[in-house]
Every structure is written in structure tokens, then in C-alpha cells.
Amino acid sequence: MSFDPPTYLNSLQNNIRARPIPWEGAVRAGTITDQDLKRIKAVDKVRKEQRKQTVEADVGVYRDLLLGGDSGKSVLESAAKRADVVQYILVLTGDLLNDVPGLPSALLDHSDPYKPFIPLLTHSSNPEDPIPLLTSSVLASLISAAQTKFPKSTPQTDEALPKLYKYLAGLTKSQDSGLQDIAVQEYSAVLRTKKSRELFWKQRQETIGPLMEILRTAGGASKDTDSTLWSGGASIRTATDAGLGGGVGLQLLYHVLLVLWQLSYEGSLVGKGLEDEHEIIPLYTQLLRLSPKEKTTRLLLSTLINLLTPTSNRAYLLATAVSVRLPNLLSNLKGRHLTDPDLLDDLQSLTDMLDEYTSSQTTLDEYSSEVLAGHLKWSPPHRDQTFWRENASKIVTDNKGELPKKLAEIMGKSWDNDKQVLAIACNDVGWLVKECPEKRGELEKLGLKGRVMELMAEPDENVRYESLKAVGEWLRYSFDK
């Protein structure tokens, strides 16, 4: 998978190509050898076809030039103290990899094909330093070629990838969208194999966190405004007329979505973690509402299918999808004038998957799904006396008290941007105490009584009201006793 070079990187490479390098002075200083210079000049500033013929006629010589061999060190190692020479050689290396089809394979036959490049990733901590930036581009091209040449991966590639990921993760944290886009495109270039995706997931605190923050910004929901995701706070008209949230460009959005789509092919590995750590189902539902182009809609739908399909994810993630009203959104999407056949197939497949799930759900299933999804809304069961009379005992005891434990977890958060969640949780605790007074001790051990009493001092009047009601149920049974 290839893209046009990011504008930022392309501009940097063109500037370096145009710089005059005092090559003869570098030879006199011992920075490079006279033989190195002859090989460089033979392929520098010449037509692409001539460059290709020169390298292919003596590919071993150029492998030794770039990586080192029996005759000496890599030219990058020899010229380490000359930043201008190193930058020029890195740009030239990238050009040779693109222009000479046989060169990547020849480099990968070397015993240590990444050796001269890896140290350059840590040349400085400045994200705009050209040397690590150009190095990452070369490494991404070379590793991508290695994944084609060696489908089962190699120890060298497995060792190099985490170091490349670490550097690129730093770029994604930049405020410069140009640097972010370079990183994301290079991620995409190397996420071609199961092993590379597993390594990417292993480093998810570095790699995935910044990407999800870009998507949250695009969806109009920063990390501390979860309620926007669950309520669908923005409209399609807002997104298309005024641009995506936080000024995230369409190209960057597409490339980030592409990376996560590639990762989603390991759905059974990453699905639950993406939801637990980043609430990906509510986030993608929100982005579907806002998606301004079919190409972004297609990636969103396809990623959701990849995450929801594995058996290990279904119960948990489908429950969340229903809670954030994804089925209703898919129905609305069908009303748009969509033309991409793959998109339409994915839309139908996802609709069928959710229809099958919802058709088998009881009211208790729906309530359980909502609680396990981790975000409460005033859905019908919460105020239905018959529901609580029939199901409270099951809620407290089934699956070793899974639902009360989840309620305790939900109530443990502050919900500064959605106090309604705390009010609903207090309501539910009150019903459990009322219908199962003999279980009060178990509920108290989970910290529910203490938290409900704390919430009596909440500034939000709805939270105070529901917490007072719940405490009243506890006191009523204490007095009866």
C-alpha cells in the first residue's frame, strides 16, 4: 500500500536534493572515501533509468555502500559527523529504493540490513530534525519490502519495528499535522503482517493513544467529554460545512482510520482493549455521524465489522453498539445517496449482525448491555417497577455479581460532563436495595452505600435527589430491622 509522499516530507527532500555538497572536501577530510564518492556521483542527479541500470549492474557494491561490508563501514556511519552528508545520503537512499526494484531485496540479504539506520532515529529529540525524519522514511520502505520478501518476518525486522514505532509515536504527539501525517502513513506502510500488528498493539500506550486522540478531536470529543460520544453531539451538516472537529484535516483523518482498519484485522486481540481503553464503539459511531466522504465511511464500517465479528468480542462490543444507538444510525445511513459497492455491502452486513443480536435480547439483556457498556441513560428499565421486581435478584447474583460491580465502577467516576449517569446509578442502587434487602451487606461491601452517601453532597440536584432516595431505602430497611 503506497501513498504520495506527505507534503512536509516531500518539501524537505526536495530542499536537501537542491543543496550543494562539497564532496571533494568530504573526501579530503576522510568523511567518505574516493570510491564512495564515485559510486554516489554515478547515481546522483541522473535520469531514473540511468540510475536503475547503474545500480542493477553492480547491486552488491551499492549494498556495501549503504550498509557496509567486507570492504568497510556504511557511508552513513563514516559520515556520521557531517549532518549535511548524512541527510543527502538518506534522501538518495530513499530515491534508490523507489527507483531500483531490485535494491530493497539486495539490502535485505545483508546480515544486518537496518544497522546503519536504527541509531539515526535517536539523533535528536527535536521532531523536526531532518535526520530521524528521513531515516524513518527509509526504514518504513525497507521494512515494508522485508514483509513482502519474508512473509513470516525475521528477527532483524521484529527488533527494528518497535524502535521505528517509538519514533513515529513521538511524531503523532506533535501539534504539527504534517508530522502527524508522515508518522501515520509510515505506520500504514509497515502494518502489513500479523506480527507487525501484534508488535504495534504491544506498544499501544505509545502508538494507539495519540491516534485515538486525533479521532476524538475530529469527533468533537476530547478525552474528558465522553458524553458527546454517547449523545451524538454534532451533526453531519456541522461536520461537512464547518470542517471536522479541532481542525483535523480529511487526509489525516483518512490515514488514521486506515491504520486502525489495518490493526482491526487482529480483532480478537485488540477489540476488547480498544473499547476498554478508548471507547472505540461510541467514538466510531460518532465519526460515522460526521463522516464527510464515502472513503472515510467505508473504513469506519469495515473496522467495526472486523472488531465485532470475532466470537470473543461479540457479547461485549455488540452490547455497547446497541447502547450508543448504532442500529438507528445505520438505518439513517441507508437514507444517504451512497454509491460505493463495498461500503454498501459492509453497511448491510453490519446491519444484519446488529439485527440478529437485538432480536434475541430480553429487557434484562438490554439493561445488562447498557451497564456493561459503562454508560447509563434513562432507558425504560431504570424506572420500571415491574422490571426491578422481576429481575433485581438476578442482577445482584448472576455471574458472581457482575452488574453491581460494574455499577460500583461507574459510580467511582466523577462524570463531570454527564452527571446524569450518577443520578441513574443511584436510582438503580435504590431499586436493588428495595427489592433485595437481604443483599444489602453484599452491596455495601462493593462500596455502593458509601458512594451513594457521598453523592448526597453533589451540586447537581438530580444526583442529590436520586442519592437521597437510595439512602432512604437503606435506612428504611435498617429501621424495619
GROMACS .gro file of C-alpha atoms in nm:
model
  481
    1MET     CA    1   0.000   0.000   0.000
    2SER     CA    2   0.157   0.331  -0.103
    3PHE     CA    3   0.065   0.698  -0.092
    4ASP     CA    4   0.203   1.015  -0.242
    5PRO     CA    5   0.477   1.139  -0.008
    6PRO     CA    6   0.342   1.376   0.260
    7THR     CA    7   0.386   1.738   0.154
    8TYR     CA    8   0.607   1.816   0.453
    9LEU     CA    9   0.845   1.528   0.378
   10ASN     CA   10   0.844   1.589   0.005
   11SER     CA   11   0.938   1.953   0.054
   12LEU     CA   12   1.220   1.861   0.292
   13GLN     CA   13   1.360   1.603   0.050
   14ASN     CA   14   1.350   1.848  -0.242
   15ASN     CA   15   1.534   2.112  -0.039
   16ILE     CA   16   1.808   1.863   0.052
   17ARG     CA   17   1.843   1.742  -0.309
   18ALA     CA   18   1.899   2.103  -0.417
   19ARG     CA   19   2.177   2.171  -0.167
   20PRO     CA   20   2.535   2.170  -0.296
   21ILE     CA   21   2.755   1.925  -0.105
   22PRO     CA   22   3.133   1.985  -0.105
   23TRP     CA   23   3.206   1.620  -0.185
   24GLU     CA   24   3.575   1.663  -0.262
   25GLY     CA   25   3.626   1.835   0.072
   26ALA     CA   26   3.449   1.545   0.243
   27VAL     CA   27   3.692   1.305   0.074
   28ARG     CA   28   3.995   1.512   0.180
   29ALA     CA   29   3.864   1.520   0.538
   30GLY     CA   30   3.826   1.142   0.536
   31THR     CA   31   3.449   1.165   0.584
   32ILE     CA   32   3.393   0.942   0.281
   33THR     CA   33   3.633   0.757   0.053
   34ASP     CA   34   3.710   0.843  -0.306
   35GLN     CA   35   3.546   0.513  -0.406
   36ASP     CA   36   3.232   0.609  -0.215
   37LEU     CA   37   3.220   0.940  -0.398
   38LYS     CA   38   3.244   0.775  -0.740
   39ARG     CA   39   2.954   0.545  -0.655
   40ILE     CA   40   2.744   0.835  -0.525
   41LYS     CA   41   2.807   1.053  -0.830
   42ALA     CA   42   2.722   0.765  -1.063
   43VAL     CA   43   2.361   0.768  -0.937
   44ASP     CA   44   2.317   1.127  -0.819
   45LYS     CA   45   2.138   1.384  -1.037
   46VAL     CA   46   2.093   1.143  -1.327
   47ARG     CA   47   1.785   1.016  -1.506
   48LYS     CA   48   1.586   0.747  -1.330
   49GLU     CA   49   1.656   0.485  -1.596
   50GLN     CA   50   2.031   0.552  -1.587
   51ARG     CA   51   2.027   0.525  -1.207
   52LYS     CA   52   1.839   0.196  -1.227
   53GLN     CA   53   2.086   0.048  -1.479
   54THR     CA   54   2.390   0.160  -1.278
   55VAL     CA   55   2.272   0.008  -0.952
   56GLU     CA   56   2.140  -0.314  -1.105
   57ALA     CA   57   2.469  -0.367  -1.284
   58ASP     CA   58   2.654  -0.373  -0.952
   59VAL     CA   59   2.391  -0.407  -0.680
   60GLY     CA   60   2.634  -0.565  -0.431
   61VAL     CA   61   2.855  -0.258  -0.444
   62TYR     CA   62   2.563  -0.030  -0.359
   63ARG     CA   63   2.453  -0.261  -0.081
   64ASP     CA   64   2.800  -0.230   0.072
   65LEU     CA   65   2.793   0.148   0.020
   66LEU     CA   66   2.470   0.188   0.218
   67LEU     CA   67   2.503  -0.093   0.474
   68GLY     CA   68   2.875  -0.165   0.494
   69GLY     CA   69   3.052  -0.486   0.402
   70ASP     CA   70   3.387  -0.659   0.398
   71SER     CA   71   3.549  -0.351   0.248
   72GLY     CA   72   3.438  -0.108   0.517
   73LYS     CA   73   3.162   0.072   0.703
   74SER     CA   74   2.840   0.214   0.567
   75VAL     CA   75   2.878   0.561   0.421
   76LEU     CA   76   2.622   0.675   0.681
   77GLU     CA   77   2.849   0.556   0.961
   78SER     CA   78   3.160   0.706   0.800
   79ALA     CA   79   2.991   1.044   0.758
   80ALA     CA   80   2.823   1.046   1.099
   81LYS     CA   81   2.975   1.382   1.199
   82ARG     CA   82   2.860   1.558   0.882
   83ALA     CA   83   2.484   1.618   0.913
   84ASP     CA   84   2.461   1.762   0.561
   85VAL     CA   85   2.617   1.448   0.408
   86VAL     CA   86   2.403   1.213   0.618
   87GLN     CA   87   2.085   1.398   0.517
   88TYR     CA   88   2.183   1.386   0.150
   89ILE     CA   89   2.265   1.013   0.162
   90LEU     CA   90   1.933   0.938   0.334
   91VAL     CA   91   1.740   1.120   0.061
   92LEU     CA   92   1.946   0.943  -0.206
   93THR     CA   93   1.880   0.608  -0.035
   94GLY     CA   94   1.506   0.673  -0.043
   95ASP     CA   95   1.528   0.760  -0.413
   96LEU     CA   96   1.725   0.444  -0.488
   97LEU     CA   97   1.475   0.227  -0.301
   98ASN     CA   98   1.192   0.377  -0.507
   99ASP     CA   99   1.372   0.377  -0.843
  100VAL     CA  100   1.559   0.045  -0.840
  101PRO     CA  101   1.320  -0.251  -0.788
  102GLY     CA  102   1.599  -0.498  -0.710
  103LEU     CA  103   1.776  -0.288  -0.447
  104PRO     CA  104   1.545  -0.346  -0.146
  105SER     CA  105   1.578  -0.722  -0.186
  106ALA     CA  106   1.957  -0.695  -0.213
  107LEU     CA  107   1.976  -0.481   0.102
  108LEU     CA  108   1.758  -0.729   0.288
  109ASP     CA  109   2.001  -1.009   0.201
  110HIS     CA  110   2.258  -0.829   0.419
  111SER     CA  111   2.316  -0.988   0.759
  112ASP     CA  112   2.203  -0.669   0.938
  113PRO     CA  113   2.005  -0.455   0.692
  114TYR     CA  114   1.884  -0.196   0.944
  115LYS     CA  115   2.209  -0.142   1.135
  116PRO     CA  116   2.316   0.199   0.991
  117PHE     CA  117   1.964   0.342   1.019
  118ILE     CA  118   1.837   0.249   1.365
  119PRO     CA  119   2.081   0.474   1.562
  120LEU     CA  120   1.978   0.772   1.349
  121LEU     CA  121   1.620   0.755   1.483
  122THR     CA  122   1.752   0.889   1.813
  123HIS     CA  123   1.979   1.151   1.654
  124SER     CA  124   1.790   1.418   1.849
  125SER     CA  125   1.466   1.470   2.039
  126ASN     CA  126   1.355   1.751   1.808
  127PRO     CA  127   1.066   1.615   1.597
  128GLU     CA  128   1.165   1.849   1.313
  129ASP     CA  129   1.526   1.720   1.295
  130PRO     CA  130   1.563   1.605   0.931
  131ILE     CA  131   1.790   1.308   1.007
  132PRO     CA  132   1.549   1.089   1.210
  133LEU     CA  133   1.262   1.206   0.991
  134LEU     CA  134   1.438   1.094   0.671
  135THR     CA  135   1.561   0.778   0.843
  136SER     CA  136   1.208   0.674   0.939
  137SER     CA  137   1.101   0.708   0.577
  138VAL     CA  138   1.386   0.485   0.458
  139LEU     CA  139   1.319   0.230   0.732
  140ALA     CA  140   0.947   0.217   0.657
  141SER     CA  141   1.021   0.148   0.290
  142LEU     CA  142   1.280  -0.117   0.374
  143ILE     CA  143   1.066  -0.292   0.637
  144SER     CA  144   0.768  -0.289   0.404
  145ALA     CA  145   0.983  -0.459   0.140
  146ALA     CA  146   1.101  -0.711   0.401
  147GLN     CA  147   0.740  -0.804   0.479
  148THR     CA  148   0.691  -0.891   0.114
  149LYS     CA  149   1.020  -1.078   0.080
  150PHE     CA  150   0.989  -1.263   0.415
  151PRO     CA  151   0.617  -1.311   0.495
  152LYS     CA  152   0.700  -1.492   0.821
  153SER     CA  153   0.910  -1.199   0.944
  154THR     CA  154   1.273  -1.206   1.057
  155PRO     CA  155   1.443  -1.137   1.392
  156GLN     CA  156   1.601  -0.823   1.245
  157THR     CA  157   1.264  -0.682   1.139
  158ASP     CA  158   1.100  -0.777   1.469
  159GLU     CA  159   1.377  -0.590   1.650
  160ALA     CA  160   1.365  -0.284   1.424
  161LEU     CA  161   0.987  -0.233   1.422
  162PRO     CA  162   0.944  -0.134   1.790
  163LYS     CA  163   1.219   0.126   1.752
  164LEU     CA  164   1.051   0.270   1.444
  165TYR     CA  165   0.713   0.267   1.620
  166LYS     CA  166   0.861   0.453   1.918
  167TYR     CA  167   0.996   0.729   1.696
  168LEU     CA  168   0.677   0.760   1.491
  169ALA     CA  169   0.467   0.771   1.809
  170GLY     CA  170   0.657   1.085   1.905
  171LEU     CA  171   0.559   1.246   1.574
  172THR     CA  172   0.191   1.166   1.626
  173LYS     CA  173   0.201   1.363   1.953
  174SER     CA  174   0.321   1.672   1.766
  175GLN     CA  175   0.086   1.966   1.714
  176ASP     CA  176   0.203   1.977   1.350
  177SER     CA  177  -0.043   1.786   1.131
  178GLY     CA  178   0.228   1.747   0.867
  179LEU     CA  179   0.447   1.550   1.107
  180GLN     CA  180   0.146   1.352   1.226
  181ASP     CA  181   0.061   1.254   0.870
  182ILE     CA  182   0.418   1.138   0.800
  183ALA     CA  183   0.401   0.909   1.103
  184VAL     CA  184   0.059   0.770   1.020
  185GLN     CA  185   0.148   0.694   0.658
  186GLU     CA  186   0.466   0.517   0.767
  187TYR     CA  187   0.267   0.315   1.022
  188SER     CA  188   0.038   0.210   0.741
  189ALA     CA  189   0.330   0.108   0.521
  190VAL     CA  190   0.453  -0.147   0.776
  191LEU     CA  191   0.126  -0.277   0.928
  192ARG     CA  192   0.104  -0.541   0.659
  193THR     CA  193   0.161  -0.856   0.861
  194LYS     CA  194   0.015  -1.021   1.169
  195LYS     CA  195   0.346  -0.988   1.352
  196SER     CA  196   0.381  -0.615   1.281
  197ARG     CA  197   0.026  -0.553   1.405
  198GLU     CA  198   0.088  -0.757   1.720
  199LEU     CA  199   0.401  -0.552   1.793
  200PHE     CA  200   0.207  -0.231   1.727
  201TRP     CA  201  -0.059  -0.342   1.976
  202LYS     CA  202   0.205  -0.441   2.231
  203GLN     CA  203   0.325  -0.077   2.227
  204ARG     CA  204  -0.030   0.060   2.229
  205GLN     CA  205   0.034   0.311   2.509
  206GLU     CA  206   0.274   0.485   2.270
  207THR     CA  207   0.126   0.401   1.932
  208ILE     CA  208  -0.251   0.397   1.963
  209GLY     CA  209  -0.319   0.660   2.228
  210PRO     CA  210  -0.222   0.962   2.012
  211LEU     CA  211  -0.414   0.826   1.712
  212MET     CA  212  -0.731   0.789   1.919
  213GLU     CA  213  -0.686   1.143   2.046
  214ILE     CA  214  -0.677   1.269   1.686
  215LEU     CA  215  -1.003   1.081   1.619
  216ARG     CA  216  -1.164   1.212   1.938
  217THR     CA  217  -1.072   1.565   1.832
  218ALA     CA  218  -1.221   1.503   1.488
  219GLY     CA  219  -1.537   1.371   1.653
  220GLY     CA  220  -1.568   1.675   1.879
  221ALA     CA  221  -1.495   1.483   2.198
  222SER     CA  222  -1.170   1.522   2.387
  223LYS     CA  223  -1.073   1.263   2.647
  224ASP     CA  224  -1.279   1.427   2.922
  225THR     CA  225  -1.603   1.481   2.727
  226ASP     CA  226  -1.735   1.128   2.692
  227SER     CA  227  -2.095   1.245   2.691
  228THR     CA  228  -2.052   1.387   2.340
  229LEU     CA  229  -1.975   1.041   2.210
  230TRP     CA  230  -2.271   0.881   2.382
  231SER     CA  231  -2.519   1.151   2.288
  232GLY     CA  232  -2.405   1.220   1.931
  233GLY     CA  233  -2.346   1.587   1.999
  234ALA     CA  234  -2.252   1.701   1.647
  235SER     CA  235  -2.444   1.678   1.324
  236ILE     CA  236  -2.348   1.575   0.973
  237ARG     CA  237  -2.427   1.925   0.849
  238THR     CA  238  -2.191   2.076   1.107
  239ALA     CA  239  -1.909   1.844   1.002
  240THR     CA  240  -1.936   1.895   0.628
  241ASP     CA  241  -1.997   2.272   0.633
  242ALA     CA  242  -1.753   2.373   0.903
  243GLY     CA  243  -1.486   2.105   0.883
  244LEU     CA  244  -1.407   1.828   1.127
  245GLY     CA  245  -1.370   1.893   1.496
  246GLY     CA  246  -1.047   2.058   1.612
  247GLY     CA  247  -0.946   2.135   1.255
  248VAL     CA  248  -0.843   1.775   1.179
  249GLY     CA  249  -0.791   1.756   0.803
  250LEU     CA  250  -0.969   1.499   0.591
  251GLN     CA  251  -0.641   1.347   0.468
  252LEU     CA  252  -0.507   1.297   0.821
  253LEU     CA  253  -0.842   1.154   0.934
  254TYR     CA  254  -0.842   0.907   0.645
  255HIS     CA  255  -0.487   0.791   0.713
  256VAL     CA  256  -0.552   0.744   1.087
  257LEU     CA  257  -0.867   0.545   1.009
  258LEU     CA  258  -0.667   0.337   0.762
  259VAL     CA  259  -0.410   0.243   1.030
  260LEU     CA  260  -0.682   0.136   1.273
  261TRP     CA  261  -0.856  -0.058   0.997
  262GLN     CA  262  -0.533  -0.248   0.935
  263LEU     CA  263  -0.499  -0.313   1.308
  264SER     CA  264  -0.859  -0.436   1.325
  265TYR     CA  265  -0.762  -0.746   1.127
  266GLU     CA  266  -0.639  -0.867   1.465
  267GLY     CA  267  -0.989  -0.808   1.601
  268SER     CA  268  -0.988  -1.088   1.856
  269LEU     CA  269  -0.663  -0.949   2.003
  270VAL     CA  270  -0.746  -0.578   2.006
  271GLY     CA  271  -1.125  -0.542   2.014
  272LYS     CA  272  -1.198  -0.551   2.385
  273GLY     CA  273  -0.888  -0.346   2.468
  274LEU     CA  274  -0.979  -0.073   2.220
  275GLU     CA  275  -1.322  -0.046   2.383
  276ASP     CA  276  -1.199  -0.061   2.743
  277GLU     CA  277  -0.918   0.187   2.688
  278HIS     CA  278  -1.057   0.418   2.419
  279GLU     CA  279  -1.434   0.355   2.386
  280ILE     CA  280  -1.389   0.286   2.018
  281ILE     CA  281  -1.751   0.184   1.954
  282PRO     CA  282  -1.904   0.514   2.074
  283LEU     CA  283  -1.622   0.705   1.902
  284TYR     CA  284  -1.669   0.531   1.567
  285THR     CA  285  -2.045   0.575   1.594
  286GLN     CA  286  -1.991   0.947   1.639
  287LEU     CA  287  -1.746   0.960   1.348
  288LEU     CA  288  -1.998   0.779   1.128
  289ARG     CA  289  -2.245   1.059   1.201
  290LEU     CA  290  -1.988   1.315   1.093
  291SER     CA  291  -1.810   1.130   0.811
  292PRO     CA  292  -1.795   1.371   0.517
  293LYS     CA  293  -1.677   1.125   0.249
  294GLU     CA  294  -1.761   0.773   0.141
  295LYS     CA  295  -1.399   0.667   0.176
  296THR     CA  296  -1.397   0.752   0.548
  297THR     CA  297  -1.741   0.595   0.599
  298ARG     CA  298  -1.619   0.276   0.432
  299LEU     CA  299  -1.319   0.249   0.665
  300LEU     CA  300  -1.532   0.314   0.973
  301LEU     CA  301  -1.784   0.044   0.879
  302SER     CA  302  -1.521  -0.210   0.778
  303THR     CA  303  -1.329  -0.158   1.104
  304LEU     CA  304  -1.645  -0.205   1.310
  305ILE     CA  305  -1.718  -0.532   1.128
  306ASN     CA  306  -1.363  -0.657   1.193
  307LEU     CA  307  -1.396  -0.576   1.564
  308LEU     CA  308  -1.749  -0.711   1.612
  309THR     CA  309  -1.709  -1.035   1.417
  310PRO     CA  310  -1.479  -1.239   1.649
  311THR     CA  311  -1.681  -1.458   1.884
  312SER     CA  312  -1.474  -1.341   2.182
  313ASN     CA  313  -1.583  -0.979   2.123
  314ARG     CA  314  -1.946  -1.018   2.023
  315ALA     CA  315  -2.136  -1.010   2.351
  316TYR     CA  316  -1.939  -0.717   2.490
  317LEU     CA  317  -1.898  -0.499   2.182
  318LEU     CA  318  -2.242  -0.560   2.032
  319ALA     CA  319  -2.396  -0.459   2.364
  320THR     CA  320  -2.203  -0.134   2.351
  321ALA     CA  321  -2.303  -0.076   1.988
  322VAL     CA  322  -2.670  -0.109   2.081
  323SER     CA  323  -2.629   0.123   2.380
  324VAL     CA  324  -2.490   0.403   2.161
  325ARG     CA  325  -2.774   0.354   1.912
  326LEU     CA  326  -2.558   0.233   1.627
  327PRO     CA  327  -2.851   0.039   1.471
  328ASN     CA  328  -3.051   0.364   1.438
  329LEU     CA  329  -2.754   0.538   1.281
  330LEU     CA  330  -2.706   0.258   1.027
  331SER     CA  331  -3.071   0.293   0.931
  332ASN     CA  332  -3.014   0.665   0.873
  333LEU     CA  333  -2.703   0.592   0.667
  334LYS     CA  334  -2.913   0.384   0.430
  335GLY     CA  335  -3.103   0.700   0.350
  336ARG     CA  336  -2.793   0.870   0.216
  337HIS     CA  337  -2.708   0.853  -0.151
  338LEU     CA  338  -2.418   0.606  -0.117
  339THR     CA  339  -2.260   0.455  -0.428
  340ASP     CA  340  -1.951   0.258  -0.319
  341PRO     CA  341  -2.043  -0.113  -0.354
  342ASP     CA  342  -1.802  -0.227  -0.080
  343LEU     CA  343  -1.942   0.036   0.156
  344LEU     CA  344  -2.299  -0.077   0.083
  345ASP     CA  345  -2.206  -0.441   0.144
  346ASP     CA  346  -2.042  -0.353   0.476
  347LEU     CA  347  -2.341  -0.141   0.577
  348GLN     CA  348  -2.576  -0.432   0.514
  349SER     CA  349  -2.350  -0.684   0.688
  350LEU     CA  350  -2.322  -0.467   0.999
  351THR     CA  351  -2.697  -0.403   1.000
  352ASP     CA  352  -2.769  -0.776   0.978
  353MET     CA  353  -2.522  -0.852   1.259
  354LEU     CA  354  -2.686  -0.599   1.491
  355ASP     CA  355  -3.042  -0.703   1.395
  356GLU     CA  356  -2.959  -1.064   1.479
  357TYR     CA  357  -2.820  -0.959   1.815
  358THR     CA  358  -3.105  -0.725   1.914
  359SER     CA  359  -3.377  -0.970   1.811
  360SER     CA  360  -3.251  -1.218   2.071
  361GLN     CA  361  -3.230  -0.970   2.360
  362THR     CA  362  -3.468  -0.961   2.659
  363THR     CA  363  -3.528  -0.647   2.867
  364LEU     CA  364  -3.277  -0.779   3.122
  365ASP     CA  365  -3.027  -0.837   2.842
  366GLU     CA  366  -3.074  -0.478   2.728
  367TYR     CA  367  -3.024  -0.345   3.080
  368SER     CA  368  -2.716  -0.563   3.131
  369SER     CA  369  -2.572  -0.447   2.799
  370GLU     CA  370  -2.614  -0.085   2.897
  371VAL     CA  371  -2.446  -0.131   3.235
  372LEU     CA  372  -2.161  -0.337   3.095
  373ALA     CA  373  -2.106  -0.075   2.826
  374GLY     CA  374  -2.019   0.159   3.112
  375HIS     CA  375  -2.251   0.450   3.033
  376LEU     CA  376  -2.607   0.485   3.162
  377LYS     CA  377  -2.903   0.670   3.012
  378TRP     CA  378  -3.268   0.690   3.118
  379SER     CA  379  -3.377   0.388   2.915
  380PRO     CA  380  -3.715   0.232   3.012
  381PRO     CA  381  -3.595  -0.038   3.259
  382HIS     CA  382  -3.449   0.211   3.507
  383ARG     CA  383  -3.792   0.341   3.618
  384ASP     CA  384  -3.995   0.027   3.556
  385GLN     CA  385  -4.115  -0.118   3.888
  386THR     CA  386  -4.212  -0.448   3.726
  387PHE     CA  387  -3.865  -0.484   3.574
  388TRP     CA  388  -3.696  -0.444   3.912
  389ARG     CA  389  -3.941  -0.670   4.093
  390GLU     CA  390  -3.877  -0.949   3.839
  391ASN     CA  391  -3.504  -0.901   3.784
  392ALA     CA  392  -3.336  -0.740   4.086
  393SER     CA  393  -3.236  -1.072   4.240
  394LYS     CA  394  -3.080  -1.190   3.913
  395ILE     CA  395  -2.897  -0.861   3.874
  396VAL     CA  396  -2.739  -0.896   4.218
  397THR     CA  397  -2.646  -1.264   4.194
  398ASP     CA  398  -2.588  -1.360   3.830
  399ASN     CA  399  -2.228  -1.400   3.709
  400LYS     CA  400  -2.094  -1.352   4.062
  401GLY     CA  401  -2.247  -1.007   4.096
  402GLU     CA  402  -2.101  -0.873   3.773
  403LEU     CA  403  -2.359  -0.596   3.729
  404PRO     CA  404  -2.339  -0.445   4.082
  405LYS     CA  405  -1.958  -0.448   4.049
  406LYS     CA  406  -1.990  -0.260   3.720
  407LEU     CA  407  -2.232  -0.011   3.881
  408ALA     CA  408  -1.972   0.049   4.152
  409GLU     CA  409  -1.709   0.109   3.884
  410ILE     CA  410  -1.937   0.353   3.701
  411MET     CA  411  -2.018   0.539   4.023
  412GLY     CA  412  -1.650   0.564   4.106
  413LYS     CA  413  -1.601   0.816   3.824
  414SER     CA  414  -1.681   1.186   3.855
  415TRP     CA  415  -1.874   1.218   3.525
  416ASP     CA  416  -1.812   1.592   3.524
  417ASN     CA  417  -1.959   1.626   3.177
  418ASP     CA  418  -2.254   1.389   3.225
  419LYS     CA  419  -2.384   1.395   3.582
  420GLN     CA  420  -2.699   1.216   3.466
  421VAL     CA  421  -2.500   0.889   3.475
  422LEU     CA  422  -2.453   0.923   3.852
  423ALA     CA  423  -2.822   1.000   3.905
  424ILE     CA  424  -2.925   0.688   3.711
  425ALA     CA  425  -2.677   0.471   3.900
  426CYS     CA  426  -2.814   0.593   4.234
  427ASN     CA  427  -3.165   0.515   4.110
  428ASP     CA  428  -3.058   0.159   4.025
  429VAL     CA  429  -2.888   0.104   4.360
  430GLY     CA  430  -3.205   0.220   4.535
  431TRP     CA  431  -3.413  -0.032   4.343
  432LEU     CA  432  -3.171  -0.315   4.424
  433VAL     CA  433  -3.187  -0.236   4.796
  434LYS     CA  434  -3.567  -0.207   4.786
  435GLU     CA  435  -3.620  -0.537   4.604
  436CYS     CA  436  -3.335  -0.737   4.762
  437PRO     CA  437  -3.296  -0.603   5.118
  438GLU     CA  438  -3.126  -0.926   5.221
  439LYS     CA  439  -2.839  -0.839   4.983
  440ARG     CA  440  -2.765  -0.501   5.141
  441GLY     CA  441  -2.445  -0.630   5.300
  442GLU     CA  442  -2.306  -0.750   4.968
  443LEU     CA  443  -2.387  -0.421   4.801
  444GLU     CA  444  -2.229  -0.228   5.087
  445LYS     CA  445  -1.906  -0.432   5.053
  446LEU     CA  446  -1.881  -0.309   4.695
  447GLY     CA  447  -1.875   0.047   4.826
  448LEU     CA  448  -2.217   0.134   4.687
  449LYS     CA  449  -2.366   0.260   5.013
  450GLY     CA  450  -2.066   0.480   5.086
  451ARG     CA  451  -2.062   0.627   4.737
  452VAL     CA  452  -2.436   0.694   4.738
  453MET     CA  453  -2.398   0.880   5.068
  454GLU     CA  454  -2.110   1.086   4.924
  455LEU     CA  455  -2.328   1.186   4.630
  456MET     CA  456  -2.586   1.341   4.864
  457ALA     CA  457  -2.349   1.641   4.867
  458GLU     CA  458  -2.328   1.669   4.487
  459PRO     CA  459  -2.405   2.015   4.343
  460ASP     CA  460  -2.621   1.856   4.073
  461GLU     CA  461  -2.977   1.846   4.206
  462ASN     CA  462  -3.077   1.531   4.013
  463VAL     CA  463  -2.782   1.340   4.158
  464ARG     CA  464  -2.871   1.465   4.509
  465TYR     CA  465  -3.235   1.363   4.466
  466GLU     CA  466  -3.159   1.010   4.342
  467SER     CA  467  -2.888   0.955   4.606
  468LEU     CA  468  -3.125   1.065   4.884
  469LYS     CA  469  -3.388   0.822   4.759
  470ALA     CA  470  -3.134   0.538   4.755
  471VAL     CA  471  -3.008   0.619   5.105
  472GLY     CA  472  -3.370   0.630   5.215
  473GLU     CA  473  -3.417   0.269   5.102
  474TRP     CA  474  -3.113   0.164   5.304
  475LEU     CA  475  -3.235   0.348   5.614
  476ARG     CA  476  -3.589   0.216   5.577
  477TYR     CA  477  -3.474  -0.144   5.598
  478SER     CA  478  -3.236  -0.061   5.881
  479PHE     CA  479  -3.524   0.088   6.082
  480ASP     CA  480  -3.754  -0.206   5.997
  481LYS     CA  481  -3.493  -0.444   6.129
   0.00000   0.00000   0.00000
